[in-house]
Amino acid sequence: MNVEELSGLPPGALEHFQDEGIEELYPPQAESVEAGILEGESLVAAVPTASGKTMIAALSMLSAVQRGGKALYIVPLRALASEKKAEFDAYEEFGVTTGVTTGNYESTDEWLATKDLIVATSEKVDSLVRNGADWLSDLTCVVSDEVHLIDDRNRGPTLEVTLAKLRELNPGLQTVALSATVGNADEIADWLEADLVDTDWRPIDLQMGVHYGNALEFDDGSTREVPVEGSEKQEAALVRDILQEGGSSLVFVSSRRNAEAAARRLSQVSKPELTDEERNELSELADDIRDVSDTETSKDLADCVERGAAFHHAGLASEHRTIVEDAFRDRLLKMISATPTLAAGVNTPARRVIVRDWRRFDPTAGGMSPLDVLEVHQMMGRAGRPGLDPYGEAVLLANSHDERQELFDRYVWGEPEPVRSKLAAEPALRTHVLATIASGFARTRRGLLEFMQATLYASQSTEGNRLETVTDDVLEYLESNDFIDREGGPTTTGTGGATDEQAEPATDAFVSAAELTDDETGSDRDHDAGSEVELTATSLGHTVSRLYLDPMTAAEIVYGLESADDRPTALGLYQLISRTPDMYELYLRSGEDETFGELFYKRETELLGDAPSEYEDGRFEDWLASLKTGKLLEDWAEERDEEWLTDEYKIGPGDLRGKVDTAEWLLGAAESLANEIGSEWTVAVREARARVEHGVSEDLLELVSVRGVGRKRARQLYDVSIEGPADLRNADKGVVLAVLKGEKTAENILENAGREDSSMDGIEPRTDLEGVEVTTSAGSDRSETTAENSGADETDDDQASLGDF
C-alpha cells in the first residue's frame, strides 16, 4: 500500500511522510490500515522491533486529530517520552500540536487541554486520572506502547488499570496497543475489544543463532566461521568480526559489574578500528562524560568511550545514558555492553546483538535461572537497523554441545511466554483499589467489582470468585487503616495510623489483608453479598491517592510520625521513608550487618516506630538495610561529595540521584500526611526534605533557596560569612566574584537573590580570602537533580526510580 493512498489524515501529513522517505507502508502497517485504524477502530499490533509500530501509532493518532479528537501516547519510561515527543514535534509543521508530561504526580497539567497529541508515562496518566484532569475526557484515541509490559510485576498493574479507566471514561475510545510478539496477543485483543495484527515480519532479515567453538550456527541452517583467538572470549571474537564488516554490536550481560568489565575488555577490540576523526570526536565525548560527575563510574565510562566502547546500566546518570545512546545511534560508538534494561528502552539497534548471559540470579529459586523467552527475544530484536544494516544477527553463546542445543530449543526456536496480569498481587491491588474509590470510579462494592471485571486479570482468571475474594481482603485492609469508609460494614477508629488492635511497624504498621482472620473477612463478605455497600475514601485516603503513594507507605509514615515523642532527626526520617514499599532500599553486603547493627544500637533512639528484634532475622535485616539507605541520605545531606558516596556505598551516580529524588518525593508526601493528621513534626519533615533535595546541612538552607546556588557554592559562600539571600544583597561584590568564579554566574545569582545592582562591571575578585576554597569542580555543584533511571544496587539492575516515570 502506497502512502499516497491513505485518507483521513491532516493536510500536509502525507507530504511529511514522503519527505521522510516513506513511500510505501510495511505489511503490518498496511494490515493495520485495512483493519480500520484511520476510521477509529481499536487494534493490537504484535509485531517485532523495528517493524513500523510507531507509524501505526502515528496514523491512528493523526486520523483521530483530523476527526476533531485528541490523542494520548503512553510510554513506559521518561526517556522514551522525550524521544517520542521529539519525533512527534515534526507534526507541528502541518498544524498538529504536541505536549509531553512526566513526573509531578500531584498536577493535572491543564495546559495540555489545548494540545492535539500528548505523550506521557503510564504512571503519569494514572496520576492524572486520580487527580481528575478534565481534559482526559476529551481523548478519542489512546496508544499504549510496549503493552506486553502488563506482565511486569511492578509496572504492569498500573498500565492495566489505567487503560481500563481511560476506556470507562471514554466509552468510544480508540485503543491501539503496540506489543512485542507474545504468546497470547489474541487475549489482549479480546480484552481491549480490538482487531489483531500478529506477525513476525521484519523489514530486514534477522538471523538468530548460537556461537559454539569457532562456529556461528544460524536458525536457517547456515554457518559462519568466527574463530576465537587464543585466550580471548567469544564475545570479543564476535565484536571484532562484525566491526571489520563495518557493523556495531550490543552485548547483553547479567549485571552492572559485568557490563563495566565487558566494556573495558571490548574497548581494546574497538580501539584499533577507529579513524583519527572518530578518535577526536570520542575524546570530546569523553570530556563531556567526565563533566557530568567526578565519580569513578564516570571516569571508567569516559575511558571506554575514548576507545569506541561503552557500558549502559541503571546506575548511570541520565546524562551519561543520553550521551552513550546518541553516540551509538550515530555509529560513533562501536559497541555497548548493557544489562537487559536497555532492551526495553530507547531506540538503540545494532547489526549484531550478543546475548552473553542468559541466566540471572533468582532468589526464589535459590540460584541462577534462565531468562524468559520474551525478554531474550526483546534483546535479540535490537539486531538490524532498517536503512543502515543489510541484515541483523542475534547470537547466544554456548560453552558445550549440550548447552548449544538447549539454547536453540529454548530461545532460537522457542515461543515467547503469554502475557499474564499481575493485578491480583496485594501491593498492586491495594494501591489501585484505593485510587479507584478516591477518584470516584467506584462508589460501591458492586461498582468496584464491576470495574475490576473490565481488567485483563478478570478476563484471564479461571479461579471463580478469586477476584472478589482478594478485592474484599484489600477493602478490609484499607478500612482498617482509615483510608476508606464502608457504610454498614465494620469500622475502625483511629487517626490514620495503626490502631490499638493493629500490629506495629517495621512492615506491620498496618493491617495486612493476608493477616485478617476468616471471621473478619468472611462475615463482611456475606453481608456485602446481600446488600449494597457504599465505599468512600476518607480525607486521609484521598490524600494518599493524590500523592501517588502505596497505602502501606502512608501507613508506615503516619505511624512513624505518631510514634515520635521528640522532634525527629534527619536520620530518623530518612530511615522511616527508606523502609516503605515506595523506596528500593540498599541491600546489605557481606559484613555490613555488623556495621549497621552497631550504628543501630548507637542511634536507636532516633529511629521512628518499633524496631524488630534482632532475633527476627529477616525483618531485622530489612530494618538495617533501610538504616543503610537512610544513612546514605544523611551523608548526602551532610555534604559528602558524590565520589565519596558512590565509593563508600558501592553504587553508581544514577543510583545516588535516584535515591535522592525518591527521598525528596516521599518526604514531600510525608509533609502532606503530617498536615493531614495534625502532626507537630511538619516543620522537621519539611527541613529534612529541603536538606536532601539540595544535599546540604541545615545552615545552608537559606543559601540554596537562591536559584543557581547549589551545595558546593553554598558552602563556599557560607565560609566567607555569606549565609543567606540578605547577605548576597549586601556583600562585597569582589568577595562574591572570588567565590563564584565568573562574572555572569555572579551577576545571575545576585539578581536571583534580589540585589538591585547585580552588575560586575569593573569589579575585581578579592584575593585576600586566605584559607577559603573558591573553585568549583566540574559537574559537582548540583543546584537541581533530575534522575531518570536508577536501580538500587548491583543486584537490582531492573529497578527504576520514580523519576523514570
mmCIF file of N, CA and C in Angstrom, residues 455-540:
data_model
loop_
_atom_site.group_PDB
_atom_site.id
_atom_site.type_symbol
_atom_site.label_atom_id
_atom_site.label_comp_id
_atom_site.label_asym_id
_atom_site.label_seq_id
_atom_site.Cartn_x
_atom_site.Cartn_y
_atom_site.Cartn_z
ATOM 1 N N THR A 455 -10.836 -5.457 33.736
ATOM 2 C CA THR A 455 -9.377 -5.584 33.653
ATOM 3 C C THR A 455 -8.971 -6.865 32.938
ATOM 4 N N LEU A 456 -7.737 -6.901 32.505
ATOM 5 C CA LEU A 456 -7.204 -8.114 31.878
ATOM 6 C C LEU A 456 -7.201 -9.263 32.870
ATOM 7 N N TYR A 457 -6.926 -8.956 34.147
ATOM 8 C CA TYR A 457 -6.913 -10.021 35.151
ATOM 9 C C TYR A 457 -8.237 -10.769 35.170
ATOM 10 N N ALA A 458 -9.332 -10.020 35.169
ATOM 11 C CA ALA A 458 -10.650 -10.665 35.216
ATOM 12 C C ALA A 458 -10.874 -11.535 33.987
ATOM 13 N N SER A 459 -10.411 -11.070 32.825
ATOM 14 C CA SER A 459 -10.633 -11.850 31.603
ATOM 15 C C SER A 459 -9.765 -13.098 31.562
ATOM 16 N N GLN A 460 -8.665 -13.110 32.339
ATOM 17 C CA GLN A 460 -7.772 -14.270 32.329
ATOM 18 C C GLN A 460 -8.021 -15.215 33.484
ATOM 19 N N SER A 461 -8.672 -14.735 34.540
ATOM 20 C CA SER A 461 -8.814 -15.532 35.753
ATOM 21 C C SER A 461 -9.718 -16.741 35.518
ATOM 22 N N THR A 462 -9.283 -17.866 36.036
ATOM 23 C CA THR A 462 -10.070 -19.101 35.941
ATOM 24 C C THR A 462 -10.447 -19.611 37.334
ATOM 25 N N GLU A 463 -10.272 -18.730 38.358
ATOM 26 C CA GLU A 463 -10.456 -19.175 39.739
ATOM 27 C C GLU A 463 -11.799 -18.770 40.330
ATOM 28 N N GLY A 464 -12.801 -18.595 39.512
ATOM 29 C CA GLY A 464 -14.132 -18.325 40.042
ATOM 30 C C GLY A 464 -14.208 -17.006 40.791
ATOM 31 N N ASN A 465 -14.343 -17.073 42.108
ATOM 32 C CA ASN A 465 -14.526 -15.874 42.931
ATOM 33 C C ASN A 465 -13.220 -15.274 43.417
ATOM 34 N N ARG A 466 -12.112 -15.646 42.791
ATOM 35 C CA ARG A 466 -10.810 -15.155 43.256
ATOM 36 C C ARG A 466 -10.749 -13.628 43.277
ATOM 37 N N LEU A 467 -11.217 -12.985 42.225
ATOM 38 C CA LEU A 467 -11.151 -11.525 42.152
ATOM 39 C C LEU A 467 -11.973 -10.897 43.278
ATOM 40 N N GLU A 468 -13.155 -11.439 43.520
ATOM 41 C CA GLU A 468 -13.999 -10.915 44.591
ATOM 42 C C GLU A 468 -13.336 -11.122 45.947
ATOM 43 N N THR A 469 -12.711 -12.252 46.143
ATOM 44 C CA THR A 469 -12.074 -12.558 47.425
ATOM 45 C C THR A 469 -10.919 -11.600 47.716
ATOM 46 N N VAL A 470 -10.014 -11.429 46.752
ATOM 47 C CA VAL A 470 -8.850 -10.578 47.012
ATOM 48 C C VAL A 470 -9.270 -9.109 47.118
ATOM 49 N N THR A 471 -10.294 -8.706 46.369
ATOM 50 C CA THR A 471 -10.773 -7.326 46.469
ATOM 51 C C THR A 471 -11.349 -7.059 47.851
ATOM 52 N N ASP A 472 -12.127 -8.001 48.388
ATOM 53 C CA ASP A 472 -12.686 -7.830 49.731
ATOM 54 C C ASP A 472 -11.588 -7.791 50.789
ATOM 55 N N ASP A 473 -10.571 -8.592 50.625
ATOM 56 C CA ASP A 473 -9.457 -8.560 51.574
ATOM 57 C C ASP A 473 -8.788 -7.186 51.582
ATOM 58 N N VAL A 474 -8.616 -6.623 50.404
ATOM 59 C CA VAL A 474 -7.975 -5.309 50.306
ATOM 60 C C VAL A 474 -8.880 -4.221 50.882
ATOM 61 N N LEU A 475 -10.184 -4.309 50.646
ATOM 62 C CA LEU A 475 -11.110 -3.340 51.239
ATOM 63 C C LEU A 475 -11.020 -3.376 52.757
ATOM 64 N N GLU A 476 -10.912 -4.562 53.320
ATOM 65 C CA GLU A 476 -10.787 -4.686 54.776
ATOM 66 C C GLU A 476 -9.496 -4.015 55.258
ATOM 67 N N TYR A 477 -8.423 -4.224 54.531
ATOM 68 C CA TYR A 477 -7.141 -3.592 54.887
ATOM 69 C C TYR A 477 -7.249 -2.069 54.830
ATOM 70 N N LEU A 478 -7.837 -1.554 53.766
ATOM 71 C CA LEU A 478 -7.935 -0.104 53.596
ATOM 72 C C LEU A 478 -8.811 0.518 54.680
ATOM 73 N N GLU A 479 -9.911 -0.157 55.044
ATOM 74 C CA GLU A 479 -10.760 0.370 56.095
ATOM 75 C C GLU A 479 -10.055 0.318 57.447
ATOM 76 N N SER A 480 -9.330 -0.750 57.708
ATOM 77 C CA SER A 480 -8.647 -0.897 58.997
ATOM 78 C C SER A 480 -7.575 0.163 59.207
ATOM 79 N N ASN A 481 -7.069 0.712 58.118
ATOM 80 C CA ASN A 481 -6.045 1.749 58.211
ATOM 81 C C ASN A 481 -6.598 3.145 57.964
ATOM 82 N N ASP A 482 -7.938 3.269 57.995
ATOM 83 C CA ASP A 482 -8.604 4.565 57.914
ATOM 84 C C ASP A 482 -8.407 5.254 56.571
ATOM 85 N N PHE A 483 -8.295 4.467 55.499
ATOM 86 C CA PHE A 483 -8.191 5.041 54.163
ATOM 87 C C PHE A 483 -9.555 5.115 53.477
ATOM 88 N N ILE A 484 -10.479 4.221 53.866
ATOM 89 C CA ILE A 484 -11.825 4.248 53.296
ATOM 90 C C ILE A 484 -12.841 4.022 54.403
ATOM 91 N N ASP A 485 -14.088 4.410 54.121
ATOM 92 C CA ASP A 485 -15.229 4.074 54.975
ATOM 93 C C ASP A 485 -16.173 3.194 54.175
ATOM 94 N N ARG A 486 -16.770 2.221 54.866
ATOM 95 C CA ARG A 486 -17.784 1.371 54.238
ATOM 96 C C ARG A 486 -19.069 1.512 55.049
ATOM 97 N N GLU A 487 -20.087 2.028 54.427
ATOM 98 C CA GLU A 487 -21.344 2.203 55.141
ATOM 99 C C GLU A 487 -21.975 0.858 55.431
ATOM 100 N N GLY A 488 -22.211 0.585 56.694
ATOM 101 C CA GLY A 488 -22.830 -0.675 57.083
ATOM 102 C C GLY A 488 -21.827 -1.767 57.381
ATOM 103 N N GLY A 489 -20.526 -1.548 57.001
ATOM 104 C CA GLY A 489 -19.514 -2.545 57.289
ATOM 105 C C GLY A 489 -18.853 -2.264 58.623
ATOM 106 N N PRO A 490 -17.966 -3.138 59.094
ATOM 107 C CA PRO A 490 -17.267 -2.900 60.362
ATOM 108 C C PRO A 490 -16.376 -1.682 60.233
ATOM 109 N N THR A 491 -16.262 -0.889 61.282
ATOM 110 C CA THR A 491 -15.460 0.328 61.250
ATOM 111 C C THR A 491 -14.257 0.191 62.148
ATOM 112 N N THR A 492 -13.253 0.973 61.835
ATOM 113 C CA THR A 492 -12.044 1.026 62.647
ATOM 114 C C THR A 492 -11.781 2.470 62.980
ATOM 115 N N THR A 493 -11.665 2.788 64.254
ATOM 116 C CA THR A 493 -11.396 4.166 64.628
ATOM 117 C C THR A 493 -9.916 4.404 64.687
ATOM 118 N N GLY A 494 -9.506 5.662 64.517
ATOM 119 C CA GLY A 494 -8.088 5.994 64.589
ATOM 120 C C GLY A 494 -7.815 7.282 63.886
ATOM 121 N N THR A 495 -6.562 7.654 63.880
ATOM 122 C CA THR A 495 -6.154 8.923 63.276
ATOM 123 C C THR A 495 -5.471 8.725 61.954
ATOM 124 N N GLY A 496 -5.520 7.502 61.448
ATOM 125 C CA GLY A 496 -4.903 7.284 60.147
ATOM 126 C C GLY A 496 -3.706 6.389 60.230
ATOM 127 N N GLY A 497 -3.172 6.123 61.396
ATOM 128 C CA GLY A 497 -2.054 5.206 61.540
ATOM 129 C C GLY A 497 -2.573 3.891 62.062
ATOM 130 N N ALA A 498 -1.710 3.129 62.753
ATOM 131 C CA ALA A 498 -2.121 1.850 63.298
ATOM 132 C C ALA A 498 -3.026 2.081 64.498
ATOM 133 N N THR A 499 -4.065 1.267 64.629
ATOM 134 C CA THR A 499 -4.933 1.353 65.792
ATOM 135 C C THR A 499 -4.373 0.477 66.891
ATOM 136 N N ASP A 500 -5.064 0.502 68.065
ATOM 137 C CA ASP A 500 -4.579 -0.282 69.192
ATOM 138 C C ASP A 500 -4.549 -1.766 68.879
ATOM 139 N N GLU A 501 -5.471 -2.197 67.985
ATOM 140 C CA GLU A 501 -5.530 -3.626 67.678
ATOM 141 C C GLU A 501 -4.548 -4.036 66.600
ATOM 142 N N GLN A 502 -3.902 -3.042 65.954
ATOM 143 C CA GLN A 502 -3.066 -3.372 64.807
ATOM 144 C C GLN A 502 -1.652 -3.716 65.242
ATOM 145 N N ALA A 503 -1.019 -4.543 64.444
ATOM 146 C CA ALA A 503 0.399 -4.798 64.663
ATOM 147 C C ALA A 503 1.163 -3.522 64.359
ATOM 148 N N GLU A 504 2.338 -3.371 64.950
ATOM 149 C CA GLU A 504 3.097 -2.146 64.773
ATOM 150 C C GLU A 504 4.302 -2.406 63.879
ATOM 151 N N PRO A 505 4.932 -1.339 63.315
ATOM 152 C CA PRO A 505 5.983 -1.499 62.323
ATOM 153 C C PRO A 505 7.129 -2.331 62.853
ATOM 154 N N ALA A 506 8.076 -2.827 62.001
ATOM 155 C CA ALA A 506 8.503 -2.263 60.728
ATOM 156 C C ALA A 506 7.439 -2.320 59.638
ATOM 157 N N THR A 507 7.323 -3.480 58.932
ATOM 158 C CA THR A 507 6.361 -3.509 57.845
ATOM 159 C C THR A 507 4.985 -3.899 58.346
ATOM 160 N N ASP A 508 4.779 -3.896 59.660
ATOM 161 C CA ASP A 508 3.493 -4.279 60.205
ATOM 162 C C ASP A 508 2.790 -3.097 60.881
ATOM 163 N N ALA A 509 3.015 -1.888 60.382
ATOM 164 C CA ALA A 509 2.335 -0.717 60.924
ATOM 165 C C ALA A 509 0.966 -0.576 60.292
ATOM 166 N N PHE A 510 0.448 -1.656 59.793
ATOM 167 C CA PHE A 510 -0.813 -1.655 59.073
ATOM 168 C C PHE A 510 -1.400 -3.025 59.272
ATOM 169 N N VAL A 511 -2.651 -3.168 58.945
ATOM 170 C CA VAL A 511 -3.261 -4.494 58.949
ATOM 171 C C VAL A 511 -3.150 -5.041 57.541
ATOM 172 N N SER A 512 -2.337 -6.055 57.361
ATOM 173 C CA SER A 512 -2.201 -6.671 56.046
ATOM 174 C C SER A 512 -3.451 -7.473 55.734
ATOM 175 N N ALA A 513 -3.852 -7.446 54.473
ATOM 176 C CA ALA A 513 -5.014 -8.247 54.079
ATOM 177 C C ALA A 513 -4.792 -9.714 54.381
ATOM 178 N N ALA A 514 -3.541 -10.153 54.259
ATOM 179 C CA ALA A 514 -3.227 -11.560 54.496
ATOM 180 C C ALA A 514 -3.390 -11.927 55.965
ATOM 181 N N GLU A 515 -3.342 -10.886 56.865
ATOM 182 C CA GLU A 515 -3.404 -11.165 58.288
ATOM 183 C C GLU A 515 -4.832 -11.205 58.831
ATOM 184 N N LEU A 516 -5.804 -10.773 58.030
ATOM 185 C CA LEU A 516 -7.172 -10.746 58.519
ATOM 186 C C LEU A 516 -7.697 -12.163 58.693
ATOM 187 N N THR A 517 -8.454 -12.398 59.755
ATOM 188 C CA THR A 517 -8.979 -13.735 60.006
ATOM 189 C C THR A 517 -10.157 -14.023 59.106
ATOM 190 N N ASP A 518 -10.499 -15.294 58.997
ATOM 191 C CA ASP A 518 -11.653 -15.673 58.180
ATOM 192 C C ASP A 518 -12.922 -15.019 58.714
ATOM 193 N N ASP A 519 -13.027 -14.910 60.050
ATOM 194 C CA ASP A 519 -14.220 -14.303 60.627
ATOM 195 C C ASP A 519 -14.333 -12.840 60.222
ATOM 196 N N GLU A 520 -13.162 -12.128 60.242
ATOM 197 C CA GLU A 520 -13.193 -10.702 59.935
ATOM 198 C C GLU A 520 -13.592 -10.447 58.488
ATOM 199 N N THR A 521 -13.074 -11.271 57.569
ATOM 200 C CA THR A 521 -13.372 -11.031 56.156
ATOM 201 C C THR A 521 -14.657 -11.717 55.736
ATOM 202 N N GLY A 522 -14.868 -12.912 56.213
ATOM 203 C CA GLY A 522 -15.998 -13.684 55.742
ATOM 204 C C GLY A 522 -17.338 -13.098 56.119
ATOM 205 N N SER A 523 -17.477 -12.628 57.393
ATOM 206 C CA SER A 523 -18.767 -12.103 57.818
ATOM 207 C C SER A 523 -19.143 -10.879 56.998
ATOM 208 N N ASP A 524 -18.173 -10.023 56.741
ATOM 209 C CA ASP A 524 -18.471 -8.820 55.970
ATOM 210 C C ASP A 524 -18.764 -9.173 54.516
ATOM 211 N N ARG A 525 -18.055 -10.174 54.003
ATOM 212 C CA ARG A 525 -18.284 -10.567 52.616
ATOM 213 C C ARG A 525 -19.701 -11.090 52.463
ATOM 214 N N ASP A 526 -20.181 -11.870 53.451
ATOM 215 C CA ASP A 526 -21.550 -12.356 53.392
ATOM 216 C C ASP A 526 -22.534 -11.191 53.451
ATOM 217 N N HIS A 527 -22.227 -10.203 54.281
ATOM 218 C CA HIS A 527 -23.097 -9.031 54.397
ATOM 219 C C HIS A 527 -23.154 -8.276 53.080
ATOM 220 N N ASP A 528 -21.968 -8.084 52.474
ATOM 221 C CA ASP A 528 -21.922 -7.330 51.219
ATOM 222 C C ASP A 528 -22.673 -8.039 50.116
ATOM 223 N N ALA A 529 -22.609 -9.362 50.163
ATOM 224 C CA ALA A 529 -23.240 -10.119 49.093
ATOM 225 C C ALA A 529 -24.743 -9.896 49.068
ATOM 226 N N GLY A 530 -25.305 -9.535 50.238
ATOM 227 C CA GLY A 530 -26.747 -9.404 50.274
ATOM 228 C C GLY A 530 -27.246 -7.983 50.184
ATOM 229 N N SER A 531 -26.363 -7.007 50.208
ATOM 230 C CA SER A 531 -26.816 -5.626 50.151
ATOM 231 C C SER A 531 -25.743 -4.769 49.510
ATOM 232 N N GLU A 532 -26.144 -3.538 49.141
ATOM 233 C CA GLU A 532 -25.217 -2.608 48.524
ATOM 234 C C GLU A 532 -24.422 -1.887 49.606
ATOM 235 N N VAL A 533 -23.108 -1.953 49.529
ATOM 236 C CA VAL A 533 -22.242 -1.285 50.494
ATOM 237 C C VAL A 533 -21.576 -0.108 49.811
ATOM 238 N N GLU A 534 -21.760 1.077 50.380
ATOM 239 C CA GLU A 534 -21.166 2.268 49.802
ATOM 240 C C GLU A 534 -19.709 2.399 50.243
ATOM 241 N N LEU A 535 -18.870 2.827 49.317
ATOM 242 C CA LEU A 535 -17.448 2.998 49.590
ATOM 243 C C LEU A 535 -17.075 4.460 49.385
ATOM 244 N N THR A 536 -16.441 5.055 50.369
ATOM 245 C CA THR A 536 -15.936 6.421 50.216
ATOM 246 C C THR A 536 -14.529 6.490 50.775
ATOM 247 N N ALA A 537 -13.682 7.274 50.113
ATOM 248 C CA ALA A 537 -12.337 7.491 50.637
ATOM 249 C C ALA A 537 -12.397 8.523 51.748
ATOM 250 N N THR A 538 -11.660 8.277 52.828
ATOM 251 C CA THR A 538 -11.540 9.273 53.884
ATOM 252 C C THR A 538 -10.663 10.421 53.389
ATOM 253 N N SER A 539 -10.596 11.475 54.184
ATOM 254 C CA SER A 539 -9.703 12.582 53.834
ATOM 255 C C SER A 539 -8.271 12.080 53.700
ATOM 256 N N LEU A 540 -7.859 11.197 54.619
ATOM 257 C CA LEU A 540 -6.520 10.622 54.542
ATOM 258 C C LEU A 540 -6.369 9.779 53.277
#
